[in-house]
Coordinates of C-alpha atoms and ligand atoms in Angstrom, one line a residue:
X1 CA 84.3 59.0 146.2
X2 CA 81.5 59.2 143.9
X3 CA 77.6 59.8 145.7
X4 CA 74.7 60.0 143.9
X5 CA 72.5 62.9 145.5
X6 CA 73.7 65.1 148.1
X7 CA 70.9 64.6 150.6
X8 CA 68.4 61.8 150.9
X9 CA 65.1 62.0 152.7
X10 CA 63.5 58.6 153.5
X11 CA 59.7 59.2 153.7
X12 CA 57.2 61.0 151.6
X13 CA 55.0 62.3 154.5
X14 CA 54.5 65.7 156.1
X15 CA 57.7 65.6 157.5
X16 CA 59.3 64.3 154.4
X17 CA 57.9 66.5 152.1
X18 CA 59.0 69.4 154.0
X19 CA 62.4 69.3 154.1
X20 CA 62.5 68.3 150.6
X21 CA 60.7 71.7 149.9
X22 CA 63.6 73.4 152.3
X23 CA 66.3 71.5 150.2
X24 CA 64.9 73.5 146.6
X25 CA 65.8 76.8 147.3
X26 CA 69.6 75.6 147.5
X27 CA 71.9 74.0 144.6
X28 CA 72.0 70.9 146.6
X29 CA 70.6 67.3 145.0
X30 CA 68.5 65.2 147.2
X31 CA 66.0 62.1 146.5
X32 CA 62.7 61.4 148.3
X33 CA 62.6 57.8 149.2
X34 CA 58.9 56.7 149.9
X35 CA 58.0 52.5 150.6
X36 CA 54.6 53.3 149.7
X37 CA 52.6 53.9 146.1
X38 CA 51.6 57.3 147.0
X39 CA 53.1 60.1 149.2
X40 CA 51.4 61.4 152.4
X41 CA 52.0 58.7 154.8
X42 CA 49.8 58.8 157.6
X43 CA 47.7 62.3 156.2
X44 CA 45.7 59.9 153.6
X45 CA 42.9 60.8 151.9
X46 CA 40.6 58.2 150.4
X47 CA 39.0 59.8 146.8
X48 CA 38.0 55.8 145.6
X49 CA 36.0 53.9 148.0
X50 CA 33.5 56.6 148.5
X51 CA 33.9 58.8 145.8
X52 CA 32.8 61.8 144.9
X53 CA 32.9 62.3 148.9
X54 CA 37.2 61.9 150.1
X55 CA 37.8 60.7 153.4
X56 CA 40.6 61.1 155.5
X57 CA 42.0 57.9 156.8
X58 CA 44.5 59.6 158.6
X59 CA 44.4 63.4 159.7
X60 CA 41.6 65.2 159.1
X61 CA 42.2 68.8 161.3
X62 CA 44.6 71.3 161.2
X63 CA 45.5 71.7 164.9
X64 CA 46.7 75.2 165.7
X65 CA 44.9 76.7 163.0
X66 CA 46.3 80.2 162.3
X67 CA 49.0 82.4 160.5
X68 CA 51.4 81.2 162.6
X69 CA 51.2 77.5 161.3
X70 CA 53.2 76.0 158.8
X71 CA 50.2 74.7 156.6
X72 CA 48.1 77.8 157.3
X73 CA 49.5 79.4 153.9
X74 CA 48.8 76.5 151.3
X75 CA 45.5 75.3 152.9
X76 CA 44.4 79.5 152.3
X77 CA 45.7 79.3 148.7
X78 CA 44.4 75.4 148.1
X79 CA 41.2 76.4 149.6
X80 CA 39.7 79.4 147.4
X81 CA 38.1 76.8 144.9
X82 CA 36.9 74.7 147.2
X83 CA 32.9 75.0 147.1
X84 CA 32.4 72.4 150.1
X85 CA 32.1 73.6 153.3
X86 CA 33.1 72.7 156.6
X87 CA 30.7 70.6 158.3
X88 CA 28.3 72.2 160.2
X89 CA 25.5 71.3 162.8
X90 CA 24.1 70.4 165.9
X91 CA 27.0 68.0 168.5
X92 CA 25.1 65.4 170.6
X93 CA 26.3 64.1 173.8
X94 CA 24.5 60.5 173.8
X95 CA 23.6 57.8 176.2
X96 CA 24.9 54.3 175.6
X97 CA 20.9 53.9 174.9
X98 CA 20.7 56.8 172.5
X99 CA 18.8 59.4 174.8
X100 CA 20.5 62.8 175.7
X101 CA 21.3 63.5 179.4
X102 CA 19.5 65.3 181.4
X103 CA 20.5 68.8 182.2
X104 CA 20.8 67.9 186.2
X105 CA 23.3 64.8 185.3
X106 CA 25.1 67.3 183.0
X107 CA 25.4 69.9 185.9
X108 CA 26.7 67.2 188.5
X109 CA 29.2 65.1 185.7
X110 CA 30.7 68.4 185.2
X111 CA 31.2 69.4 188.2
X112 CA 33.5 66.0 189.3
X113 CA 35.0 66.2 185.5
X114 CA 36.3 69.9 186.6
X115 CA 37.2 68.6 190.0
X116 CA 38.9 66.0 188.6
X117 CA 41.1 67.9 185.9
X118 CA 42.1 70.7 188.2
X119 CA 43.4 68.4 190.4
X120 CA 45.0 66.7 187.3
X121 CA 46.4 70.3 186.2
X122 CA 47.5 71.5 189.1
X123 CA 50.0 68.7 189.5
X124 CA 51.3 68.7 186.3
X125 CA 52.0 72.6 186.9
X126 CA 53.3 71.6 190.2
X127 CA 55.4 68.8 190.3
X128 CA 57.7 68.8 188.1
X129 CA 60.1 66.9 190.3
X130 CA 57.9 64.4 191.1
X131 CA 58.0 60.4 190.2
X132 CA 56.6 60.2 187.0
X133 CA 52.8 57.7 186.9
X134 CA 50.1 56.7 184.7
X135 CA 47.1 59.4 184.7
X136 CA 45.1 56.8 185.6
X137 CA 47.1 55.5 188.6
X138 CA 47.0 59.5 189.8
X139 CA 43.3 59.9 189.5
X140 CA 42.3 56.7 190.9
X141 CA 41.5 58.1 194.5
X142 CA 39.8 61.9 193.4
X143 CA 37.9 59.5 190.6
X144 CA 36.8 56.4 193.4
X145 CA 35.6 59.5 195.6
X146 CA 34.0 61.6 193.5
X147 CA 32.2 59.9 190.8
X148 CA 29.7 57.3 191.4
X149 CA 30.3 53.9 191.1
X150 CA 26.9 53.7 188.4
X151 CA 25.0 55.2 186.6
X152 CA 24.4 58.1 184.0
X153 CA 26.8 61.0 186.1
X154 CA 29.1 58.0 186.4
X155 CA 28.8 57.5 182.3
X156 CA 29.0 61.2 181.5
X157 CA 32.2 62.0 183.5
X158 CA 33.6 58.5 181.8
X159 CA 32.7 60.5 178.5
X160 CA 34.5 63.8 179.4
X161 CA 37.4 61.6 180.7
X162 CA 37.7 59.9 177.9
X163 CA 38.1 63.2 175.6
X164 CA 41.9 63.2 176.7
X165 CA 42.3 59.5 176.0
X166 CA 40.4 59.8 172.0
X167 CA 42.9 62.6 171.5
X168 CA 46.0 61.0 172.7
X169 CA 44.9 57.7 171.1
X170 CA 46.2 56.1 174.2
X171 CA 44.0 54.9 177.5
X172 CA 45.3 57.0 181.3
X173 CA 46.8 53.5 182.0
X174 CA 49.7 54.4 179.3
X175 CA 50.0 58.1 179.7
X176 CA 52.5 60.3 181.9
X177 CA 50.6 62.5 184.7
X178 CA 53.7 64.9 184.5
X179 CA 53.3 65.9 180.7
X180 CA 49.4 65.9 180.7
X181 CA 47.8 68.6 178.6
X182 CA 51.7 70.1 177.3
X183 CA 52.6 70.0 173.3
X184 CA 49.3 70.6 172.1
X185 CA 49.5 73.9 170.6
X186 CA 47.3 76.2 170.9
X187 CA 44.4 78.0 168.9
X188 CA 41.7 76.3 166.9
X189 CA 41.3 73.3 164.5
X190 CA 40.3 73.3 161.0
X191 CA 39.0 70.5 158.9
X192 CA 40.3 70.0 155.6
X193 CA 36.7 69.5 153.5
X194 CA 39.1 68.2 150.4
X195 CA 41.4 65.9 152.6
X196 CA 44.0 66.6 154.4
X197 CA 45.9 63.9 152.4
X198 CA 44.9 65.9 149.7
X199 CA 46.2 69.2 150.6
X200 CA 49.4 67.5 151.2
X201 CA 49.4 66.0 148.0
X202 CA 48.7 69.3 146.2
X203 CA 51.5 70.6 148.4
X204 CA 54.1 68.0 146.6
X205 CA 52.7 68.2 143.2
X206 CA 52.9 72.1 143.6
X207 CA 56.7 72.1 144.4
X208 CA 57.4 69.2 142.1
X209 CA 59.1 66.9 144.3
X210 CA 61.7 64.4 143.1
X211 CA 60.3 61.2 144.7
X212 CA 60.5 57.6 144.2
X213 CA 58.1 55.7 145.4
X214 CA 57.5 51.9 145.9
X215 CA 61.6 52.0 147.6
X216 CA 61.8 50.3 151.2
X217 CA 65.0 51.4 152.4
X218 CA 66.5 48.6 154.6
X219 CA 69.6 49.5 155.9
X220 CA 71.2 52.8 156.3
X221 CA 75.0 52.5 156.5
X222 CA 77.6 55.4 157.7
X223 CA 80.9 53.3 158.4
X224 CA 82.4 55.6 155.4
X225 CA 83.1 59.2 156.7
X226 CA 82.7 60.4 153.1
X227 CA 79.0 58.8 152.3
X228 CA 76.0 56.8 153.8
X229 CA 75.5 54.0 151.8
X230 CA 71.4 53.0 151.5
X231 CA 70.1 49.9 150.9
X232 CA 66.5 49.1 149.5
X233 CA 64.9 46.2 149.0
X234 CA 64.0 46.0 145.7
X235 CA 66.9 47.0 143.9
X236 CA 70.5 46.0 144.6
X237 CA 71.9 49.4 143.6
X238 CA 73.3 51.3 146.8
X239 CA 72.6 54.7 147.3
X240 CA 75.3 57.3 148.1
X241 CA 74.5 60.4 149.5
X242 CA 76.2 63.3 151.9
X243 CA 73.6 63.1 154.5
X244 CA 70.0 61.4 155.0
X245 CA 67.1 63.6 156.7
X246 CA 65.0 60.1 158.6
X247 CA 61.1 61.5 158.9
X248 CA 59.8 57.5 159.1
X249 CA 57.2 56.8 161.6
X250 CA 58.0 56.7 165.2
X251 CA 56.0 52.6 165.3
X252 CA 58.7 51.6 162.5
X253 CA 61.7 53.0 165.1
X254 CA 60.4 50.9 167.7
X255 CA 60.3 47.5 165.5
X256 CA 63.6 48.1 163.9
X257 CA 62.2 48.3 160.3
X258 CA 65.5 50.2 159.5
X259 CA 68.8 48.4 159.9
X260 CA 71.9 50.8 160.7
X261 CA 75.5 49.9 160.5
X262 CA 77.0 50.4 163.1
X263 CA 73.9 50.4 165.2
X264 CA 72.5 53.5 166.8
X265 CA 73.8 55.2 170.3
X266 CA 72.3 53.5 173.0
X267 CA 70.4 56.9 173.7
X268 CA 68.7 57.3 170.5
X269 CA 67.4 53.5 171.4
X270 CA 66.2 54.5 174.6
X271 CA 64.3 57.5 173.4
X272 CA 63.1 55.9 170.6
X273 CA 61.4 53.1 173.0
X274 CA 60.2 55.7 175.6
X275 CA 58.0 57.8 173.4
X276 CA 54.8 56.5 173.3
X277 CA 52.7 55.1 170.3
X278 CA 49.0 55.9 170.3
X279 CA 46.4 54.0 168.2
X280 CA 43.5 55.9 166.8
X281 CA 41.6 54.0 163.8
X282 CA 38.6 55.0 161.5
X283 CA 35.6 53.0 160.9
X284 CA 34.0 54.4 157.9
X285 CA 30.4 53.2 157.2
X286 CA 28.1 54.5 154.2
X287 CA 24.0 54.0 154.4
X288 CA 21.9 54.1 151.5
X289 CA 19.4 56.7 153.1
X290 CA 20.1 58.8 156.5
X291 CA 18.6 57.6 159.8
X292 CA 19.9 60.1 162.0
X293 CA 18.8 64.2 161.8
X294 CA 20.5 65.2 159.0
X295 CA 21.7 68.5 160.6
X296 CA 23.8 66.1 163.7
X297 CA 27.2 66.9 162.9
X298 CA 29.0 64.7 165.2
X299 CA 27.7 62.7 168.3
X300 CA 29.4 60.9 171.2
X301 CA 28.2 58.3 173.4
X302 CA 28.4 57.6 176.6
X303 CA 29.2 53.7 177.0
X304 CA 27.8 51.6 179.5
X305 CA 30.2 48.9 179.3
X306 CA 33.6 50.0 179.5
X307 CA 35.1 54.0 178.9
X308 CA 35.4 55.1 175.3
X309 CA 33.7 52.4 173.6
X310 CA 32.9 54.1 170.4
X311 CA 33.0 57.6 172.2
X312 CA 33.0 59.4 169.0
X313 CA 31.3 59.5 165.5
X314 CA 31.3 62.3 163.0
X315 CA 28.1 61.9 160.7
X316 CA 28.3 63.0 157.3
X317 CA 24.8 64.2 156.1
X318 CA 22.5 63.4 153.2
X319 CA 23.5 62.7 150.5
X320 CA 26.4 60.9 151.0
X321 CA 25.2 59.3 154.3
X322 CA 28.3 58.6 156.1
X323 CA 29.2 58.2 159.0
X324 CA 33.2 58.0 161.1
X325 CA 33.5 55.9 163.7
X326 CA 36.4 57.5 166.0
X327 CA 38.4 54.3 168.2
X328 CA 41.1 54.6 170.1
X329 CA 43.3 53.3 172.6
X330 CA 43.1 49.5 173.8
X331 CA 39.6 49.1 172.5
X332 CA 40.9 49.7 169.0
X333 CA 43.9 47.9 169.4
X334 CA 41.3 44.4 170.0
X335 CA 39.1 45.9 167.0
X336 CA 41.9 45.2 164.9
X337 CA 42.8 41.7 164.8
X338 CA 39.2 41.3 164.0
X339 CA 37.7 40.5 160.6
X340 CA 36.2 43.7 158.8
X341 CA 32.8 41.4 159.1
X342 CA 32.9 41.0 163.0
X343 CA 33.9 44.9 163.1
X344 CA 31.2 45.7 161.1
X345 CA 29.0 43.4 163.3
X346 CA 30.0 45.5 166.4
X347 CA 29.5 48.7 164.7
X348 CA 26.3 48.0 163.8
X349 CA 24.9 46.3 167.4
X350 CA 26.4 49.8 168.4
X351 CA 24.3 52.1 165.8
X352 CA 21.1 49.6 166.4
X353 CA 21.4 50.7 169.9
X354 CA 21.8 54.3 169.8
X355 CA 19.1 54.6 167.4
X356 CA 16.6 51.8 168.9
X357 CA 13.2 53.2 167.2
X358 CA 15.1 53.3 163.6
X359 CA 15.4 50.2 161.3
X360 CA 19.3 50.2 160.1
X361 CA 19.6 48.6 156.8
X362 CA 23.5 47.2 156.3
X363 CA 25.7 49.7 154.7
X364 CA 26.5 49.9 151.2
X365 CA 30.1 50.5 151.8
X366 CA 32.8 50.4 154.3
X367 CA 36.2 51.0 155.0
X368 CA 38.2 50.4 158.4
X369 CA 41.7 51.7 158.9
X370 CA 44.3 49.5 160.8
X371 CA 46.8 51.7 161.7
X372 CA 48.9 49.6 164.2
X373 CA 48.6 46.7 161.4
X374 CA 50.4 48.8 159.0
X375 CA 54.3 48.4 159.0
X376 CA 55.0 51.5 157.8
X377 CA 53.0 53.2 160.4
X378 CA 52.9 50.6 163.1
X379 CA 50.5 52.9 164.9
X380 CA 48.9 56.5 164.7
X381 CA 50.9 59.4 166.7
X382 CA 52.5 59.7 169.2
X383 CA 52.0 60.6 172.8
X384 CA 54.0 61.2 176.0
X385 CA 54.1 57.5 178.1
X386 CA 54.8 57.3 181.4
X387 CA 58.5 58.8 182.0
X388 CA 58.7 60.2 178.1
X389 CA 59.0 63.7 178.5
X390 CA 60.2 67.1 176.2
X391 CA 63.6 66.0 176.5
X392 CA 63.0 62.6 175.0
X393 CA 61.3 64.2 171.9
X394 CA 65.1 66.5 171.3
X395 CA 66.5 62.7 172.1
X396 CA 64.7 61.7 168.9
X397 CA 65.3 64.7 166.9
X398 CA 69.2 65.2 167.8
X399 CA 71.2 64.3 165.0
X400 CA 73.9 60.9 165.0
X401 CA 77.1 60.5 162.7
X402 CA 78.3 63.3 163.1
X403 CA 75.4 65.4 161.9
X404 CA 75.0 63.2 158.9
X405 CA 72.0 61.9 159.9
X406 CA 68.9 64.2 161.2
X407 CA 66.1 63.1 162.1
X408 CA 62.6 64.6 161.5
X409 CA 58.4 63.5 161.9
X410 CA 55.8 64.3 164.2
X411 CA 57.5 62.4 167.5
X412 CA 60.4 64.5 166.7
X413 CA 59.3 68.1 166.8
X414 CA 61.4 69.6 169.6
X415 CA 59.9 71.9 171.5
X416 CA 60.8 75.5 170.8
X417 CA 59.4 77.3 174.5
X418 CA 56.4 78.5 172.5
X419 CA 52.7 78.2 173.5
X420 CA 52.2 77.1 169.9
X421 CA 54.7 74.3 169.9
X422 CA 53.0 71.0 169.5
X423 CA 54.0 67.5 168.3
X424 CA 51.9 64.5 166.8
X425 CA 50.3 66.7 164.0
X426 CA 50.7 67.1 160.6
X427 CA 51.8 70.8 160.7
X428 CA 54.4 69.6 163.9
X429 CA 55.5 67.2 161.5
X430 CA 55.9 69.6 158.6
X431 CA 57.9 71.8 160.6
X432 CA 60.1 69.4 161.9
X433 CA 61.5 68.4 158.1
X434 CA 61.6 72.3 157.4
X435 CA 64.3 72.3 161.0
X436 CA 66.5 69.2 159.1
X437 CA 66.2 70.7 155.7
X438 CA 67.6 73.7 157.6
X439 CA 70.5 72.5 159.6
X440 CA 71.6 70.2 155.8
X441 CA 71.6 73.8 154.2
X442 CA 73.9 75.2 156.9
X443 CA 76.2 72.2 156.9
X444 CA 76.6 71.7 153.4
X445 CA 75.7 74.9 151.3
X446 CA 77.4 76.8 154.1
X447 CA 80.7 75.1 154.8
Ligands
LIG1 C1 43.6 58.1 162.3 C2 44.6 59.2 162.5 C3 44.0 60.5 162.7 C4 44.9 61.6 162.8 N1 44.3 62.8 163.0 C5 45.1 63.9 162.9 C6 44.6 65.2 162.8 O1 43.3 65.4 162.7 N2 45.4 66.3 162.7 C7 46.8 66.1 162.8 O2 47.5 67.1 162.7 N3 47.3 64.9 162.8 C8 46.5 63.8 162.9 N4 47.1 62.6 162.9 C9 48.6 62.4 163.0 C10 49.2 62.8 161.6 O3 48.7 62.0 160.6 C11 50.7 62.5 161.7 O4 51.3 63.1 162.8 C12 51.5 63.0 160.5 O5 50.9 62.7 159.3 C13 52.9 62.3 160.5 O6 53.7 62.8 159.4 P1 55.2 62.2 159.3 O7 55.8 62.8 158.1 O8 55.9 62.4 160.6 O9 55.0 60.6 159.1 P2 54.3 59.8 158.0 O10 53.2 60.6 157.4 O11 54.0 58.5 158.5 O12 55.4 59.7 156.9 C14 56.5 58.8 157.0 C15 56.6 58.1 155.6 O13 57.7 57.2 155.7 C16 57.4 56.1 154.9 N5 58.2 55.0 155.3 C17 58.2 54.2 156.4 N6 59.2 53.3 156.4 C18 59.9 53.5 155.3 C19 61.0 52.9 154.8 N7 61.7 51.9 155.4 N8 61.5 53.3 153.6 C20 60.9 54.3 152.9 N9 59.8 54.9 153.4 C21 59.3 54.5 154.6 C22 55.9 55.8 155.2 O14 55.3 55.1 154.2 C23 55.4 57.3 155.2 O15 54.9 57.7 154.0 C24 46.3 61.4 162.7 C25 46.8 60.2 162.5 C26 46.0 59.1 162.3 C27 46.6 57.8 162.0

């Protein structure tokens, strides 16, 4: 029976674009399906709306920064003639009214933070055995005892708690007490100054990628032993191929945006609903002239209302005058069925109050991301919810049909017993399409 390409690869992302870079080396012909009008996926840098400045909409760190990473190479090459430098300056721990703590509140709130996390630690070390919770649900008792029930220690240990939930773009309430802190990698981060949408970018343009874009693939179908059939929405030509590498977001899985005859093991289904989805959005908001120092790099805040409101703000200095909003979790999920002019309204009661003795003129520009809204993200990276574990993340990267369909992405980065291994990034992502691009070269170049 005739196929078309060997291997197909649905999703121009990290993932994506790295097993189509482990397919090149082999005599093997493969297609790079992408939905969207651009490659990249959730690693997006924005070169328009405030240009000559880009802005990552998406990732902006490499986590695990170091030889050992899969991106360390390119971004080294990509970034010799690069004359703009990482961001550098002071880091401001706020109160919801603006003013800096003082440095007895700072000794006390890190002294119950600590308290708090070793506790947290310990258990997850510990009790491995142990019903699985909700971080939240496990602190409740050290955190009602500890920390004060108002107040700025009360607001400052809400801050440090809160670091946890910003990273994990999910509030305690959703996360597993069992997996807390594991995945993460380890070594430094490193901000892309060009984008990390654009290093990706350069990455595909580099290795000359065959991709089509603007091709929704509906239906992925492997009743005939010899070749998956694919079906995309806009054109009613099937695609054949010998095997399909799957690196679409984990938030797509979850709302079936991908129809497969006959339908997946009940496994893969459970897995697949067991991971958990973080939200983390951007609010991106330009200023004709600077009102904050222009050597404050980044500041968070310390809400008086409710934990994490707005914890986190990068500031990008004169004269581009920008600052990035970091939201995550709950709160962002309500930000986003809002209009951009009520978001904008509650960014700016924010900035009004943090800087009370400055007069904020609107901004000149803005730009909000809306992650969860996006249905070919349906949500940002994810994260270990309550009873997900390692084992459901090799549950979503184990193969199905017979090892004619793999499975790649960030939620699918299996963990290899390293302290480096780490999922939800770009570079986890990365390596996870190189791991399917591998086991399609042994099954078909080696058979
Ligand atoms: C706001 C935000 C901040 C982040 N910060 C960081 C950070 O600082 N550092 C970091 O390492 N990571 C960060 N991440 C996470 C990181 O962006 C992702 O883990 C990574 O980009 C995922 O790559 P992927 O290839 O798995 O998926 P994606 O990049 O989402 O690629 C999947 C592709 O599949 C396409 N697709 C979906 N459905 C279909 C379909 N039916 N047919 C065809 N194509 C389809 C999508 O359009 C997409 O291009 C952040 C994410 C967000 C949203």
């Amino acid at each position: 029976m005739s196929v078309d390409v060997d291997v197909v690869i649905i999703g121009a992302g990290a993932a994506g674009l790295a097993a189509g870079i482990g397919l090149q080396s082999t005599n093997l012909t493969f297609l790079i399906l992408e939905a969207r009008n651009r490659v990249c996926g959730r690693a997006h840098t924005d070169l328009e709306t405030f240009t000559p400045t880009p802005i990552d909409l998406g990732a902006s760190w490499i986590h695990s920064y170091g030889p050992k990473n899969a991106l360390y190479n390119y971004h080294k090459s990509f970034d010799k003639d690069q004359t703009r430098t990482r961001p550098v300056g002071k880091r401001l721990r706020l109160d919801y009214n603006g003013q800096p703590f003082s440095s007895e509140t700072l000794f006390h709130a890190k002294k119950i933070y600590s308290k708090i996390f070793q506790h947290l630690e310990l258990y997850s070390y510990n009790a491995k055995k142990d019903q699985d919770q909700s971080i939240e649900q496990f602190i409740q008792s050290k955190y009602q005892r500890l920390v004060p029930t108002d107040g700025p220690i009360k607001r400052l240990v809400d801050l440090f708690v809160s670091g946890s939930e910003q990273y994990e773009g999910s509030n305690f309430t959703d996360l597993s007490v069992k997996q807390y802190g594991i995945g993460s990698g380890s070594g430094g981060d490193r901000w892309v100054s060009f984008g990390y949408g654009n290093l990706l970018e350069r990455i595909a343009n580099k290795h000359n990628l065959p991709i089509r874009l603007n091709t929704l693939v509906i239906q992925i179908d492997t009743t005939d032993p010899e070749r998956i059939a694919i079906t995309i929405s806009n054109d009613p030509a099937i695609i054949y191929c010998r095997r399909v590498i799957i690196t679409i977001p984990l938030g797509c899985l979850k709302r079936d945006t991908i129809s497969f005859v006959p339908s997946l093991p009940e496994w893969k289904h459970q897995a697949i609903q067991q991971m958990g989805m973080g939200l983390m959005n951007k609010l991106i908001v330009q200023f004709s002239q600077n009102f904050w120092d222009p050597n404050l790099r980044s500041f968070s805040h310390a809400c008086n209302e409710r934990r994490g409101r707005f914890r986190f703000t990068i500031c990008i200095p004169p004269p581009t005058n920008i600052l990035i909003l970091f939201v995550t979790g709950a709160f962002a999920r309500e930000l986003e069925i809002l209009t951009d002019t009520q978001i904008l309204e509650q960014v700016m009661k924010f900035l009004r109050q943090i800087f009370p003795r400055t007069t904020i003129l609107d901004p000149i520009n803005y730009k909000f991301t809306r992650w969860l809204q996006d249905p070919l993200a349906y949500g940002s990276y994810s994260n270990f919810a309550v009873h997900a574990s390692p084992h459901t993340i090799e549950q979503l990267a184990k193969e199905t049909s017979d090892g004619r369909v793999q499975w790649a992405g960030e939620h699918a980065n299996i963990d290899d017993g390293t302290k480096d291994w780490s999922y939800a990034c770009v570079h986890s992502a990365f390596q996870s399409g190189q791991r399917a691009a591998k086991t399609v070269r042994d099954q078909l170049c080696f058979s």
